[in-house]
Amino acid sequence: MVQCEMCGAETGSPRKIKVEGAKLDVCSNCTDFGTEVQTPGSTSSTSTKYSTSSSGGGQSNSSSSSTSGSAGTGGGGRSGGSSSRSDMFDEMDELAADYDDRIRSAREDAGLSQSDLANELNEKASLIRKLERGETLPSDRVQSKLERYFDVSLTGERDAPDDTEWEGGSSTGSYTLGDVVKRKD
């Protein structure tokens, strides 16, 4: 028996799904939370309600072929074969954990006040305040404006910290999403 990585239930036949870029082995009850990933040798053609599978009528086949063509061109050399599915989170850069400090220090190094920076970027000063306090994440447009204006990167890690194992949760030594996530029921 394997433990579901989503809810922690014991399952004899786990299914591999992709949820926002993460591949998880889950029970049949949790497969609706992501897109089922086809494993080599798997003949299952089931998909979830969130899937963009090409199985179906002629209309979905034509739209999926145009989708896979455009996804293949932006993949940076990735082959556009139908066996590999592309997830939008695979190609996204992750916003740095210290993006707020990077914005603040770049603004201070340039000798600008928050309202001066807002005027330069044609944004509201309240947005700059919220970004520097870490209360809101920058939209792609604002992130790109900040990166161009200050010539800094707000993605990735400046100095990657040592990966330390998380302490807590399960007595078996393996962790599920339930060990880390607080539900709002």
Coordinates of C-alpha atoms in Angstrom, one line a residue:
M1 CA 0.0 0.0 0.0
V2 CA 1.2 3.5 -0.9
Q3 CA 0.2 6.7 0.8
C4 CA -1.5 9.4 -1.3
E5 CA 0.7 12.5 -1.4
M6 CA -2.4 14.7 -1.5
C7 CA -4.6 13.5 1.3
G8 CA -2.5 10.8 3.0
A9 CA -5.0 7.9 2.4
E10 CA -3.6 4.5 1.8
T11 CA -4.0 3.3 -1.9
G12 CA -3.1 0.2 -3.7
S13 CA -3.0 1.8 -7.1
P14 CA -1.6 5.3 -7.0
R15 CA -2.0 7.6 -10.0
K16 CA 0.6 10.2 -11.0
I17 CA -0.9 13.7 -11.5
K18 CA 0.7 17.1 -12.1
V19 CA -0.6 19.9 -9.9
E20 CA 0.9 23.4 -10.6
G21 CA 4.1 21.9 -11.8
A22 CA 4.5 19.2 -9.1
K23 CA 4.2 15.5 -9.9
L24 CA 2.3 13.7 -7.1
D25 CA 1.3 10.0 -6.6
V26 CA -2.4 10.3 -5.4
C27 CA -5.4 8.1 -4.8
S28 CA -8.3 8.0 -7.2
N29 CA -10.3 10.5 -5.1
C30 CA -7.6 13.2 -5.5
T31 CA -7.0 12.8 -9.3
D32 CA -9.5 15.7 -10.0
F33 CA -7.1 18.2 -8.5
G34 CA -4.6 18.0 -11.3
T35 CA -3.7 16.6 -14.8
E36 CA -3.0 12.9 -15.0
V37 CA 0.6 12.2 -16.2
Q38 CA 1.0 9.3 -18.5
T39 CA 3.9 7.0 -17.4
P40 CA 5.9 4.9 -19.9
G41 CA 4.0 1.7 -20.5
S42 CA 0.7 3.1 -19.2
T43 CA -2.2 2.5 -21.5
S44 CA -4.7 4.5 -19.6
S45 CA -6.3 7.3 -21.5
T46 CA -8.3 8.8 -18.7
S47 CA -8.1 12.5 -18.1
T48 CA -9.4 14.9 -15.5
K49 CA -11.7 17.9 -15.8
Y50 CA -8.6 20.1 -15.8
S51 CA -6.9 18.2 -18.5
T52 CA -6.1 19.5 -22.0
S53 CA -6.0 16.0 -23.4
S54 CA -6.3 15.6 -27.2
S55 CA -8.7 12.7 -26.9
G56 CA -12.2 13.6 -28.1
G57 CA -14.0 15.1 -31.1
G58 CA -12.4 16.6 -34.2
Q59 CA -12.8 20.1 -32.8
S60 CA -10.6 19.4 -29.8
N61 CA -8.0 17.7 -32.0
S62 CA -7.6 20.7 -34.2
S63 CA -7.2 23.1 -31.3
S64 CA -4.8 20.8 -29.5
S65 CA -2.6 20.5 -32.5
S66 CA -2.3 24.3 -32.8
T67 CA -1.7 24.5 -29.1
S68 CA 1.1 21.9 -29.2
G69 CA 2.7 23.6 -32.1
S70 CA 2.9 26.9 -30.3
A71 CA 4.0 25.3 -27.1
G72 CA 6.8 23.4 -29.0
T73 CA 8.2 26.7 -30.4
G74 CA 8.5 28.3 -27.0
G75 CA 10.0 25.2 -25.3
G76 CA 13.6 26.1 -26.1
G77 CA 14.5 23.0 -28.2
R78 CA 11.9 20.7 -26.7
S79 CA 10.5 18.2 -29.3
G80 CA 6.9 18.8 -30.0
G81 CA 6.0 15.1 -29.7
S82 CA 2.5 14.1 -28.5
S83 CA 4.0 11.9 -25.8
S84 CA 5.3 14.7 -23.7
R85 CA 2.9 17.2 -22.2
S86 CA 3.9 20.7 -21.4
D87 CA 2.8 22.5 -18.2
M88 CA 2.9 26.2 -18.1
F89 CA 4.7 26.1 -14.7
D90 CA 7.6 24.2 -16.2
E91 CA 8.7 27.3 -18.2
M92 CA 8.0 29.9 -15.6
D93 CA 10.7 31.6 -13.6
E94 CA 10.1 31.5 -9.8
L95 CA 9.9 34.9 -8.1
A96 CA 12.8 35.2 -5.6
A97 CA 11.8 35.0 -1.9
D98 CA 13.5 38.2 -1.2
Y99 CA 12.0 40.2 -4.1
D100 CA 10.8 42.9 -1.7
D101 CA 14.3 43.5 -0.4
R102 CA 15.7 43.6 -3.9
I103 CA 13.2 46.2 -4.9
R104 CA 13.8 48.3 -1.8
S105 CA 17.6 48.2 -2.0
A106 CA 17.6 49.0 -5.8
R107 CA 15.3 52.0 -5.2
E108 CA 17.4 53.2 -2.3
D109 CA 20.7 52.8 -4.3
A110 CA 19.1 54.9 -7.0
G111 CA 18.3 57.6 -4.4
L112 CA 14.5 57.5 -5.2
S113 CA 11.6 57.7 -2.9
Q114 CA 8.7 55.3 -3.3
S115 CA 6.6 58.0 -4.9
D116 CA 9.4 59.0 -7.3
L117 CA 9.8 55.4 -8.4
A118 CA 6.0 55.1 -8.9
N119 CA 6.1 58.2 -11.1
E120 CA 9.0 56.8 -13.1
L121 CA 7.2 53.5 -13.7
N122 CA 3.8 55.1 -14.2
E123 CA 2.4 53.0 -11.2
K124 CA 0.8 53.9 -7.9
A125 CA 3.0 54.7 -4.9
S126 CA 0.8 52.4 -2.8
L127 CA 1.7 49.5 -5.1
I128 CA 5.4 50.2 -4.6
R129 CA 4.9 50.3 -0.8
K130 CA 3.0 46.9 -0.9
L131 CA 5.8 45.4 -3.0
E132 CA 8.5 46.5 -0.7
R133 CA 6.7 45.2 2.4
G134 CA 6.1 41.9 0.6
E135 CA 2.3 42.3 0.9
T136 CA 1.7 41.7 -2.8
L137 CA 3.4 40.0 -5.6
P138 CA 4.3 42.0 -8.7
S139 CA 2.4 41.3 -11.9
D140 CA 4.5 40.2 -14.8
R141 CA 4.2 43.7 -16.3
V142 CA 5.3 45.5 -13.1
Q143 CA 8.1 42.9 -12.5
S144 CA 9.4 43.5 -16.0
K145 CA 9.3 47.3 -15.5
L146 CA 11.2 47.0 -12.3
E147 CA 13.8 44.6 -13.7
R148 CA 14.4 46.9 -16.8
Y149 CA 14.5 50.1 -14.8
F150 CA 16.9 48.9 -12.1
D151 CA 18.7 46.2 -14.2
V152 CA 18.1 43.6 -11.5
S153 CA 16.5 40.2 -11.5
L154 CA 13.6 39.5 -9.3
T155 CA 13.6 35.7 -10.1
G156 CA 15.7 32.9 -8.8
E157 CA 17.9 32.9 -5.7
R158 CA 20.7 35.4 -5.1
D159 CA 22.7 32.9 -3.0
A160 CA 20.9 29.6 -2.9
P161 CA 20.6 28.6 0.8
D162 CA 21.6 25.1 1.8
D163 CA 18.7 22.8 1.4
T164 CA 17.8 21.6 4.8
E165 CA 15.3 18.9 5.4
W166 CA 12.0 20.0 6.8
E167 CA 11.6 18.7 10.4
G168 CA 8.1 17.7 11.4
G169 CA 4.9 16.0 10.2
S170 CA 4.9 12.3 9.7
S171 CA 6.1 9.5 11.9
T172 CA 6.8 7.3 8.8
G173 CA 9.4 9.7 7.5
S174 CA 7.5 10.6 4.3
Y175 CA 5.4 13.8 4.0
T176 CA 2.1 14.6 2.3
L177 CA 0.5 17.9 1.4
G178 CA -1.6 17.5 4.5
D179 CA 1.5 17.7 6.7
V180 CA 2.3 21.2 5.4
V181 CA -1.0 22.8 4.3
K182 CA -3.5 24.4 6.6
R183 CA -7.1 24.0 5.4
K184 CA -9.7 26.8 5.7
D185 CA -12.8 24.6 6.4

